[in-house]
């Protein structure tokens, strides 16, 4: 049984269409990410699910009940925004307890549930601090606890990590998933950041221009992008046109675009006279020249000119790894099994 069912939702602003026949469903306790570039319609879809906007067409069912015409306050949906939107004059405890008070739970339930939430976000010792005395990451944890406290039927997170600096953001990603899973909340997480979507969610919807381009687990989306858009949006894929493949491989494959992940390509420096390297038996082999080397922490990123193409190759920066220098001539090996048709 699906917990949330979004059925053929379409919407337009004035006469400009922004959502086209969006359908998907959500299982209980599942975290689904809606991933797509800015302007693709993510916020509009979220506002339709919360009830802030009425869709031009389509239906929304929550636990088999049609909620399309229900006002937002009756949907029992918790929301976490990019800006934490905490009440500045209330301390952490009072912020978290706020929704429970509004729903008129009795005092003891409010006390117990608020403490449970404080433990869940690991901020018990800051219960009596005001929001401005907390770091950005802590404030966002409080915003999450506040949304979860009144037992929402659905939790929506709208770019909740975007306002945080890079380090806090990275730490909070996995914590966010842990907290949501521990609370057992069925959730939709909206983001334009593919790494964030992969780490946090059970399933991902990739959106572009108001349409769903692909739906799948993070692994499926990453390893089997369905088309050029998804391959271009996810994971730094190399995209080769039929002409590129003809030039690189000097062989004809199908007349379509291919995507190749940078970590699946091998490179070996060319040595004078002999070119001994352990080749995959079923690979495209070509010669290239390193034009650029960049280190991004655990990954060394090579740019390699092969004919008129520039190929990206990622290598793990393990202890003792010897970088190849710009200008080095290399043999490039692309295993056939690493080629994904995306045309
Ligand atoms: P995203 O959240 O993916 O950035 P939005 O749902 O905010 O996308 O916007 C989708 C499209 O609709 C964009 O082209 C945006 O400019 C337009 N849009 C959003 N809100 C309005 C509005 N209130 N009136 C007119 N156009 C809007």
mmCIF file of C-alpha atoms and ligand atoms in Angstrom:
data_model
loop_
_atom_site.group_PDB
_atom_site.id
_atom_site.type_symbol
_atom_site.label_atom_id
_atom_site.label_comp_id
_atom_site.label_asym_id
_atom_site.label_seq_id
_atom_site.Cartn_x
_atom_site.Cartn_y
_atom_site.Cartn_z
ATOM 1 C CA UNK A 1 0.000 0.000 0.000
ATOM 2 C CA UNK A 2 1.336 3.438 -0.806
ATOM 3 C CA UNK A 3 1.321 5.961 2.010
ATOM 4 C CA UNK A 4 1.300 9.012 -0.242
ATOM 5 C CA UNK A 5 0.086 8.916 -3.827
ATOM 6 C CA UNK A 6 0.571 11.857 -6.151
ATOM 7 C CA UNK A 7 -1.501 11.318 -9.285
ATOM 8 C CA UNK A 8 -1.093 13.201 -12.559
ATOM 9 C CA UNK A 9 -0.404 16.606 -11.026
ATOM 10 C CA UNK A 10 -0.121 19.473 -13.509
ATOM 11 C CA UNK A 11 0.241 23.155 -12.808
ATOM 12 C CA UNK A 12 0.880 26.467 -14.528
ATOM 13 C CA UNK A 13 1.562 30.052 -13.477
ATOM 14 C CA UNK A 14 -0.439 32.429 -15.646
ATOM 15 C CA UNK A 15 -0.181 30.547 -18.919
ATOM 16 C CA UNK A 16 3.242 29.066 -18.356
ATOM 17 C CA UNK A 17 3.144 25.308 -17.609
ATOM 18 C CA UNK A 18 5.499 24.304 -14.754
ATOM 19 C CA UNK A 19 4.416 20.756 -13.832
ATOM 20 C CA UNK A 20 3.341 18.110 -16.349
ATOM 21 C CA UNK A 21 1.488 14.991 -15.229
ATOM 22 C CA UNK A 22 3.615 14.248 -12.166
ATOM 23 C CA UNK A 23 2.826 10.862 -10.590
ATOM 24 C CA UNK A 24 4.682 8.998 -7.868
ATOM 25 C CA UNK A 25 4.034 7.264 -4.591
ATOM 26 C CA UNK A 26 5.720 6.869 -1.263
ATOM 27 C CA UNK A 27 5.834 3.811 1.019
ATOM 28 C CA UNK A 28 5.469 4.189 4.810
ATOM 29 C CA UNK A 29 8.750 5.293 6.487
ATOM 30 C CA UNK A 30 10.369 5.942 3.134
ATOM 31 C CA UNK A 31 12.586 8.973 2.438
ATOM 32 C CA UNK A 32 12.148 10.182 -1.136
ATOM 33 C CA UNK A 33 14.308 12.922 -2.646
ATOM 34 C CA UNK A 34 13.067 15.223 -5.357
ATOM 35 C CA UNK A 35 16.240 16.218 -7.148
ATOM 36 C CA UNK A 36 16.520 18.732 -9.949
ATOM 37 C CA UNK A 37 18.023 22.039 -11.046
ATOM 38 C CA UNK A 38 16.698 25.372 -9.890
ATOM 39 C CA UNK A 39 13.444 26.295 -11.603
ATOM 40 C CA UNK A 40 12.411 22.713 -12.500
ATOM 41 C CA UNK A 41 9.268 22.901 -10.314
ATOM 42 C CA UNK A 42 10.332 21.253 -7.028
ATOM 43 C CA UNK A 43 8.972 23.993 -4.739
ATOM 44 C CA UNK A 44 5.726 24.219 -6.674
ATOM 45 C CA UNK A 45 5.227 20.466 -6.264
ATOM 46 C CA UNK A 46 5.996 20.721 -2.549
ATOM 47 C CA UNK A 47 3.536 23.603 -2.126
ATOM 48 C CA UNK A 48 0.855 21.529 -3.855
ATOM 49 C CA UNK A 49 1.492 18.615 -1.483
ATOM 50 C CA UNK A 50 1.290 20.936 1.555
ATOM 51 C CA UNK A 51 -1.890 22.543 0.229
ATOM 52 C CA UNK A 52 -0.468 26.057 -0.194
ATOM 53 C CA UNK A 53 -1.256 25.850 -3.931
ATOM 54 C CA UNK A 54 -4.187 24.106 -5.595
ATOM 55 C CA UNK A 55 -3.011 22.108 -8.630
ATOM 56 C CA UNK A 56 -4.598 22.824 -12.018
ATOM 57 C CA UNK A 57 -5.082 19.043 -12.415
ATOM 58 C CA UNK A 58 -4.438 15.858 -10.500
ATOM 59 C CA UNK A 59 -5.035 14.328 -7.088
ATOM 60 C CA UNK A 60 -3.114 13.702 -3.891
ATOM 61 C CA UNK A 61 -3.923 10.821 -1.559
ATOM 62 C CA UNK A 62 -2.498 10.460 1.935
ATOM 63 C CA UNK A 63 -3.149 7.044 3.496
ATOM 64 C CA UNK A 64 -5.788 6.413 0.804
ATOM 65 C CA UNK A 65 -7.684 9.611 1.602
ATOM 66 C CA UNK A 66 -8.058 12.280 -1.089
ATOM 67 C CA UNK A 67 -6.500 15.411 0.444
ATOM 68 C CA UNK A 68 -6.375 17.513 -2.749
ATOM 69 C CA UNK A 69 -8.946 19.999 -1.464
ATOM 70 C CA UNK A 70 -7.983 19.868 2.225
ATOM 71 C CA UNK A 71 -6.572 23.148 3.684
ATOM 72 C CA UNK A 72 -2.877 23.012 4.754
ATOM 73 C CA UNK A 73 -3.565 23.050 8.515
ATOM 74 C CA UNK A 74 -5.724 19.917 8.225
ATOM 75 C CA UNK A 75 -3.124 17.852 6.332
ATOM 76 C CA UNK A 76 -0.850 17.232 9.371
ATOM 77 C CA UNK A 77 2.295 17.726 7.346
ATOM 78 C CA UNK A 78 5.517 18.858 9.054
ATOM 79 C CA UNK A 79 7.814 21.165 7.091
ATOM 80 C CA UNK A 80 11.489 22.050 7.491
ATOM 81 C CA UNK A 81 12.647 25.045 5.455
ATOM 82 C CA UNK A 82 16.032 26.234 4.293
ATOM 83 C CA UNK A 83 15.801 29.169 6.726
ATOM 84 C CA UNK A 84 15.305 27.533 10.112
ATOM 85 C CA UNK A 85 12.400 29.868 10.926
ATOM 86 C CA UNK A 86 12.688 29.213 14.673
ATOM 87 C CA UNK A 87 10.870 31.568 17.047
ATOM 88 C CA UNK A 88 13.740 33.850 18.180
ATOM 89 C CA UNK A 89 12.253 34.686 21.572
ATOM 90 C CA UNK A 90 11.496 31.060 22.540
ATOM 91 C CA UNK A 91 14.159 28.713 23.853
ATOM 92 C CA UNK A 92 14.921 25.357 22.225
ATOM 93 C CA UNK A 93 12.503 23.452 24.453
ATOM 94 C CA UNK A 94 9.645 25.882 23.778
ATOM 95 C CA UNK A 95 10.346 25.883 20.032
ATOM 96 C CA UNK A 96 10.111 22.082 19.905
ATOM 97 C CA UNK A 97 7.033 22.020 22.151
ATOM 98 C CA UNK A 98 5.226 24.675 20.086
ATOM 99 C CA UNK A 99 3.378 22.381 17.657
ATOM 100 C CA UNK A 100 2.337 20.035 20.479
ATOM 101 C CA UNK A 101 0.834 22.971 22.394
ATOM 102 C CA UNK A 102 -1.036 24.146 19.288
ATOM 103 C CA UNK A 103 -2.495 20.660 18.961
ATOM 104 C CA UNK A 104 -3.501 20.827 22.628
ATOM 105 C CA UNK A 105 -1.700 17.733 23.850
ATOM 106 C CA UNK A 106 -1.741 17.489 27.662
ATOM 107 C CA UNK A 107 1.212 18.847 29.670
ATOM 108 C CA UNK A 108 2.773 15.489 30.421
ATOM 109 C CA UNK A 109 2.707 14.358 26.784
ATOM 110 C CA UNK A 110 4.251 17.686 25.726
ATOM 111 C CA UNK A 111 7.020 17.298 28.310
ATOM 112 C CA UNK A 112 7.789 13.685 27.375
ATOM 113 C CA UNK A 113 7.636 14.142 23.604
ATOM 114 C CA UNK A 114 9.792 17.285 23.710
ATOM 115 C CA UNK A 115 12.423 15.463 25.782
ATOM 116 C CA UNK A 116 12.281 12.532 23.371
ATOM 117 C CA UNK A 117 12.922 14.939 20.463
ATOM 118 C CA UNK A 118 15.757 16.677 22.342
ATOM 119 C CA UNK A 119 17.413 13.293 22.855
ATOM 120 C CA UNK A 120 16.851 12.359 19.222
ATOM 121 C CA UNK A 121 18.680 15.457 17.997
ATOM 122 C CA UNK A 122 21.236 15.156 20.815
ATOM 123 C CA UNK A 123 20.708 18.710 22.134
ATOM 124 C CA UNK A 124 19.374 18.068 25.607
ATOM 125 C CA UNK A 125 22.033 20.246 27.215
ATOM 126 C CA UNK A 126 20.940 23.223 25.067
ATOM 127 C CA UNK A 127 17.236 22.970 25.945
ATOM 128 C CA UNK A 128 17.189 26.423 27.573
ATOM 129 C CA UNK A 129 19.302 28.266 24.987
ATOM 130 C CA UNK A 130 17.754 30.780 22.609
ATOM 131 C CA UNK A 131 18.130 30.134 18.860
ATOM 132 C CA UNK A 132 20.794 32.845 18.421
ATOM 133 C CA UNK A 133 23.016 30.993 20.921
ATOM 134 C CA UNK A 134 23.126 27.938 18.623
ATOM 135 C CA UNK A 135 25.203 27.182 15.515
ATOM 136 C CA UNK A 136 23.440 26.946 12.142
ATOM 137 C CA UNK A 137 23.599 23.144 12.239
ATOM 138 C CA UNK A 138 22.107 23.042 15.744
ATOM 139 C CA UNK A 139 19.322 25.428 14.730
ATOM 140 C CA UNK A 140 18.438 23.182 11.807
ATOM 141 C CA UNK A 141 18.346 20.142 14.125
ATOM 142 C CA UNK A 142 15.911 22.057 16.370
ATOM 143 C CA UNK A 143 13.789 22.949 13.311
ATOM 144 C CA UNK A 144 13.696 19.248 12.421
ATOM 145 C CA UNK A 145 12.694 18.272 15.984
ATOM 146 C CA UNK A 146 9.997 20.966 15.981
ATOM 147 C CA UNK A 147 8.549 19.582 12.748
ATOM 148 C CA UNK A 148 8.694 15.970 13.988
ATOM 149 C CA UNK A 149 7.322 16.578 17.507
ATOM 150 C CA UNK A 150 3.563 16.761 16.772
ATOM 151 C CA UNK A 151 3.590 13.367 15.009
ATOM 152 C CA UNK A 152 3.159 14.645 11.411
ATOM 153 C CA UNK A 153 1.764 12.147 8.945
ATOM 154 C CA UNK A 154 4.280 13.345 6.390
ATOM 155 C CA UNK A 155 7.523 15.333 6.723
ATOM 156 C CA UNK A 156 8.639 17.682 3.944
ATOM 157 C CA UNK A 157 12.157 19.111 3.874
ATOM 158 C CA UNK A 158 12.734 21.981 1.451
ATOM 159 C CA UNK A 159 16.506 22.372 0.795
ATOM 160 C CA UNK A 160 17.085 22.146 4.588
ATOM 161 C CA UNK A 161 20.879 22.163 4.314
ATOM 162 C CA UNK A 162 21.356 24.908 1.726
ATOM 163 C CA UNK A 163 21.954 27.734 4.194
ATOM 164 C CA UNK A 164 24.685 25.883 6.104
ATOM 165 C CA UNK A 165 28.404 26.082 5.427
ATOM 166 C CA UNK A 166 30.074 23.145 3.682
ATOM 167 C CA UNK A 167 31.498 21.356 6.730
ATOM 168 C CA UNK A 168 28.332 21.501 8.867
ATOM 169 C CA UNK A 169 26.310 20.542 5.830
ATOM 170 C CA UNK A 170 28.365 17.386 5.252
ATOM 171 C CA UNK A 171 28.129 16.333 8.895
ATOM 172 C CA UNK A 172 24.412 17.001 9.105
ATOM 173 C CA UNK A 173 23.450 14.989 6.001
ATOM 174 C CA UNK A 174 23.901 11.568 7.540
ATOM 175 C CA UNK A 175 22.629 12.747 10.898
ATOM 176 C CA UNK A 176 19.452 14.005 9.257
ATOM 177 C CA UNK A 177 18.815 10.580 7.759
ATOM 178 C CA UNK A 178 19.499 8.866 11.098
ATOM 179 C CA UNK A 179 17.088 11.179 12.952
ATOM 180 C CA UNK A 180 14.293 10.837 10.363
ATOM 181 C CA UNK A 181 14.662 7.054 10.292
ATOM 182 C CA UNK A 182 14.672 6.838 14.108
ATOM 183 C CA UNK A 183 11.481 8.950 14.196
ATOM 184 C CA UNK A 184 9.943 6.679 11.525
ATOM 185 C CA UNK A 185 8.756 9.681 9.507
ATOM 186 C CA UNK A 186 7.687 9.247 5.889
ATOM 187 C CA UNK A 187 9.503 12.103 4.192
ATOM 188 C CA UNK A 188 10.082 14.053 1.007
ATOM 189 C CA UNK A 189 13.395 15.819 0.746
ATOM 190 C CA UNK A 190 13.826 18.496 -1.906
ATOM 191 C CA UNK A 191 17.315 19.340 -3.105
ATOM 192 C CA UNK A 192 19.354 20.413 -6.123
ATOM 193 C CA UNK A 193 22.422 18.607 -4.720
ATOM 194 C CA UNK A 194 22.840 15.082 -6.088
ATOM 195 C CA UNK A 195 25.327 13.966 -3.426
ATOM 196 C CA UNK A 196 22.897 15.032 -0.700
ATOM 197 C CA UNK A 197 20.005 13.176 -2.360
ATOM 198 C CA UNK A 198 22.105 9.998 -2.663
ATOM 199 C CA UNK A 199 23.197 10.040 0.977
ATOM 200 C CA UNK A 200 19.871 10.911 2.565
ATOM 201 C CA UNK A 201 17.172 9.133 0.602
ATOM 202 C CA UNK A 202 15.899 5.623 -0.087
ATOM 203 C CA UNK A 203 14.631 6.636 -3.516
ATOM 204 C CA UNK A 204 15.166 9.588 -5.827
ATOM 205 C CA UNK A 205 12.965 11.346 -8.395
ATOM 206 C CA UNK A 206 15.053 13.315 -10.863
ATOM 207 C CA UNK A 207 13.051 16.259 -12.220
ATOM 208 C CA UNK A 208 13.654 18.576 -15.136
ATOM 209 C CA UNK A 209 11.388 21.249 -16.614
ATOM 210 C CA UNK A 210 8.348 20.075 -14.684
ATOM 211 C CA UNK A 211 8.711 16.397 -15.619
ATOM 212 C CA UNK A 212 10.085 13.299 -13.910
ATOM 213 C CA UNK A 213 13.132 12.153 -15.878
ATOM 214 C CA UNK A 214 13.918 9.072 -13.771
ATOM 215 C CA UNK A 215 12.846 7.397 -10.560
ATOM 216 C CA UNK A 216 14.940 4.830 -8.692
ATOM 217 C CA UNK A 217 17.198 3.993 -5.769
ATOM 218 C CA UNK A 218 20.341 6.126 -5.429
ATOM 219 C CA UNK A 219 22.345 3.219 -6.850
ATOM 220 C CA UNK A 220 20.068 2.779 -9.873
ATOM 221 C CA UNK A 221 20.130 6.494 -10.648
ATOM 222 C CA UNK A 222 23.899 6.650 -10.282
ATOM 223 C CA UNK A 223 24.820 3.517 -12.195
ATOM 224 C CA UNK A 224 22.059 3.512 -14.836
ATOM 225 C CA UNK A 225 21.114 7.060 -15.811
ATOM 226 C CA UNK A 226 18.243 6.721 -18.239
ATOM 227 C CA UNK A 227 18.982 9.645 -20.509
ATOM 228 C CA UNK A 228 21.375 12.470 -21.308
ATOM 229 C CA UNK A 229 19.817 14.840 -18.787
ATOM 230 C CA UNK A 230 20.174 12.444 -15.822
ATOM 231 C CA UNK A 231 23.694 11.445 -16.859
ATOM 232 C CA UNK A 232 24.635 15.115 -17.157
ATOM 233 C CA UNK A 233 23.128 15.959 -13.771
ATOM 234 C CA UNK A 234 24.482 13.011 -11.775
ATOM 235 C CA UNK A 235 28.009 11.976 -10.937
ATOM 236 C CA UNK A 236 30.298 13.843 -13.346
ATOM 237 C CA UNK A 237 29.667 11.420 -16.187
ATOM 238 C CA UNK A 238 31.714 11.687 -19.396
ATOM 239 C CA UNK A 239 29.195 12.043 -22.228
ATOM 240 C CA UNK A 240 30.256 10.833 -25.658
ATOM 241 C CA UNK A 241 28.401 11.543 -28.890
ATOM 242 C CA UNK A 242 28.452 8.923 -31.667
ATOM 243 C CA UNK A 243 31.144 11.031 -33.395
ATOM 244 C CA UNK A 244 33.275 11.089 -30.206
ATOM 245 C CA UNK A 245 33.047 7.317 -29.846
ATOM 246 C CA UNK A 246 34.032 6.850 -33.489
ATOM 247 C CA UNK A 247 37.037 9.079 -32.980
ATOM 248 C CA UNK A 248 38.119 7.764 -29.567
ATOM 249 C CA UNK A 249 37.549 4.090 -30.155
ATOM 250 C CA UNK A 250 38.091 4.018 -33.903
ATOM 251 C CA UNK A 251 35.198 1.640 -33.964
ATOM 252 C CA UNK A 252 31.532 1.893 -34.542
ATOM 253 C CA UNK A 253 29.150 1.331 -31.677
ATOM 254 C CA UNK A 254 25.442 2.081 -31.873
ATOM 255 C CA UNK A 255 24.591 5.499 -33.229
ATOM 256 C CA UNK A 256 23.727 6.986 -29.845
ATOM 257 C CA UNK A 257 25.141 8.919 -26.891
ATOM 258 C CA UNK A 258 27.097 7.018 -24.255
ATOM 259 C CA UNK A 259 27.815 7.979 -20.638
ATOM 260 C CA UNK A 260 30.911 6.725 -18.819
ATOM 261 C CA UNK A 261 31.645 7.271 -15.138
ATOM 262 C CA UNK A 262 35.083 8.828 -14.529
ATOM 263 C CA UNK A 263 36.105 6.218 -11.953
ATOM 264 C CA UNK A 264 35.568 3.317 -14.388
ATOM 265 C CA UNK A 265 38.267 4.493 -16.822
ATOM 266 C CA UNK A 266 41.858 3.290 -16.404
ATOM 267 C CA UNK A 267 44.945 5.216 -17.432
ATOM 268 C CA UNK A 268 48.534 3.985 -17.806
ATOM 269 C CA UNK A 269 51.554 6.169 -18.554
ATOM 270 C CA UNK A 270 53.130 5.400 -21.956
ATOM 271 C CA UNK A 271 56.690 4.213 -21.575
ATOM 272 C CA UNK A 272 59.320 4.613 -24.256
ATOM 273 C CA UNK A 273 59.519 1.533 -26.457
ATOM 274 C CA UNK A 274 57.276 -0.830 -24.554
ATOM 275 C CA UNK A 275 53.697 -0.229 -23.540
ATOM 276 C CA UNK A 276 52.998 -2.951 -21.015
ATOM 277 C CA UNK A 277 49.742 -2.452 -19.154
ATOM 278 C CA UNK A 278 47.063 -4.824 -17.868
ATOM 279 C CA UNK A 279 44.316 -4.316 -20.416
ATOM 280 C CA UNK A 280 40.737 -5.328 -19.995
ATOM 281 C CA UNK A 281 39.971 -7.787 -22.828
ATOM 282 C CA UNK A 282 36.827 -5.950 -23.885
ATOM 283 C CA UNK A 283 37.740 -2.298 -23.859
ATOM 284 C CA UNK A 284 38.134 0.755 -25.990
ATOM 285 C CA UNK A 285 41.831 1.580 -25.993
ATOM 286 C CA UNK A 286 43.162 4.956 -27.080
ATOM 287 C CA UNK A 287 46.037 7.317 -26.499
ATOM 288 C CA UNK A 288 45.739 10.662 -24.731
ATOM 289 C CA UNK A 289 47.607 13.381 -22.933
ATOM 290 C CA UNK A 290 46.960 14.662 -19.426
ATOM 291 C CA UNK A 291 46.060 18.350 -19.597
ATOM 292 C CA UNK A 292 45.110 18.976 -15.995
ATOM 293 C CA UNK A 293 45.353 17.318 -12.571
ATOM 294 C CA UNK A 294 43.210 18.434 -9.636
ATOM 295 C CA UNK A 295 43.050 16.964 -6.174
ATOM 296 C CA UNK A 296 39.664 17.068 -4.456
ATOM 297 C CA UNK A 297 40.472 15.412 -1.136
ATOM 298 C CA UNK A 298 40.165 11.660 -1.573
ATOM 299 C CA UNK A 299 39.916 11.868 -5.378
ATOM 300 C CA UNK A 300 42.506 12.889 -7.978
ATOM 301 C CA UNK A 301 40.731 14.269 -11.050
ATOM 302 C CA UNK A 302 42.551 14.002 -14.385
ATOM 303 C CA UNK A 303 41.513 15.802 -17.563
ATOM 304 C CA UNK A 304 42.793 13.904 -20.564
ATOM 305 C CA UNK A 305 42.747 15.090 -24.172
ATOM 306 C CA UNK A 306 41.904 12.272 -26.559
ATOM 307 C CA UNK A 307 41.507 13.578 -30.101
ATOM 308 C CA UNK A 308 39.074 16.478 -29.795
ATOM 309 C CA UNK A 309 37.449 15.052 -26.597
ATOM 310 C CA UNK A 310 38.364 15.918 -23.041
ATOM 311 C CA UNK A 311 37.863 12.892 -20.782
ATOM 312 C CA UNK A 312 37.543 13.050 -17.003
ATOM 313 C CA UNK A 313 39.170 10.217 -15.037
ATOM 314 C CA UNK A 314 38.928 9.939 -11.228
ATOM 315 C CA UNK A 315 41.452 7.963 -9.200
ATOM 316 C CA UNK A 316 41.336 7.235 -5.486
ATOM 317 C CA UNK A 317 43.980 9.245 -3.651
ATOM 318 C CA UNK A 318 45.208 6.324 -1.533
ATOM 319 C CA UNK A 319 48.291 6.503 0.678
ATOM 320 C CA UNK A 320 51.364 6.343 -1.575
ATOM 321 C CA UNK A 321 49.411 7.090 -4.762
ATOM 322 C CA UNK A 322 51.737 8.697 -7.312
ATOM 323 C CA UNK A 323 50.110 11.475 -9.301
ATOM 324 C CA UNK A 324 50.702 11.596 -13.034
ATOM 325 C CA UNK A 325 51.790 15.052 -14.170
ATOM 326 C CA UNK A 326 50.147 17.326 -16.734
ATOM 327 C CA UNK A 327 51.745 16.663 -20.127
ATOM 328 C CA UNK A 328 52.132 12.888 -19.456
ATOM 329 C CA UNK A 329 51.101 10.740 -22.410
ATOM 330 C CA UNK A 330 48.792 7.935 -21.332
ATOM 331 C CA UNK A 331 46.978 4.878 -22.606
ATOM 332 C CA UNK A 332 43.274 5.247 -21.819
ATOM 333 C CA UNK A 333 41.205 2.120 -21.284
ATOM 334 C CA UNK A 334 37.386 2.335 -21.271
ATOM 335 C CA UNK A 335 35.811 -1.067 -20.526
ATOM 336 C CA UNK A 336 32.800 -1.733 -22.775
ATOM 337 C CA UNK A 337 30.768 -2.617 -19.700
ATOM 338 C CA UNK A 338 31.318 0.936 -18.435
ATOM 339 C CA UNK A 339 29.512 2.407 -21.477
ATOM 340 C CA UNK A 340 25.874 3.290 -20.775
ATOM 341 C CA UNK A 341 23.611 4.145 -23.642
ATOM 342 C CA UNK A 342 21.787 7.387 -22.866
ATOM 343 C CA UNK A 343 20.677 8.572 -26.290
HETATM 344 P P1 LIG B 1 12.392 25.017 -8.090
HETATM 345 O O1 LIG B 1 11.837 24.873 -6.707
HETATM 346 O O2 LIG B 1 12.759 23.719 -8.718
HETATM 347 O O3 LIG B 1 13.513 26.024 -8.158
HETATM 348 P P2 LIG B 1 9.894 26.415 -8.667
HETATM 349 O O4 LIG B 1 8.770 25.478 -8.401
HETATM 350 O O5 LIG B 1 10.186 27.448 -7.619
HETATM 351 O O6 LIG B 1 11.204 25.588 -9.033
HETATM 352 O O7 LIG B 1 9.602 27.198 -10.026
HETATM 353 C C1 LIG B 1 9.245 26.548 -11.243
HETATM 354 C C2 LIG B 1 9.018 27.594 -12.314
HETATM 355 O O8 LIG B 1 7.856 28.385 -11.988
HETATM 356 C C3 LIG B 1 10.153 28.603 -12.471
HETATM 357 O O9 LIG B 1 10.285 28.913 -13.831
HETATM 358 C C4 LIG B 1 9.694 29.796 -11.660
HETATM 359 O O10 LIG B 1 10.259 30.989 -12.162
HETATM 360 C C5 LIG B 1 8.193 29.764 -11.858
HETATM 361 N N1 LIG B 1 7.439 30.292 -10.694
HETATM 362 C C6 LIG B 1 7.558 29.886 -9.417
HETATM 363 N N2 LIG B 1 6.682 30.529 -8.620
HETATM 364 C C7 LIG B 1 5.990 31.375 -9.415
HETATM 365 C C8 LIG B 1 4.934 32.336 -9.187
HETATM 366 N N3 LIG B 1 4.409 32.504 -7.972
HETATM 367 N N4 LIG B 1 4.470 33.018 -10.259
HETATM 368 C C9 LIG B 1 4.963 32.825 -11.493
HETATM 369 N N5 LIG B 1 5.950 31.937 -11.782
HETATM 370 C C10 LIG B 1 6.463 31.222 -10.768
#
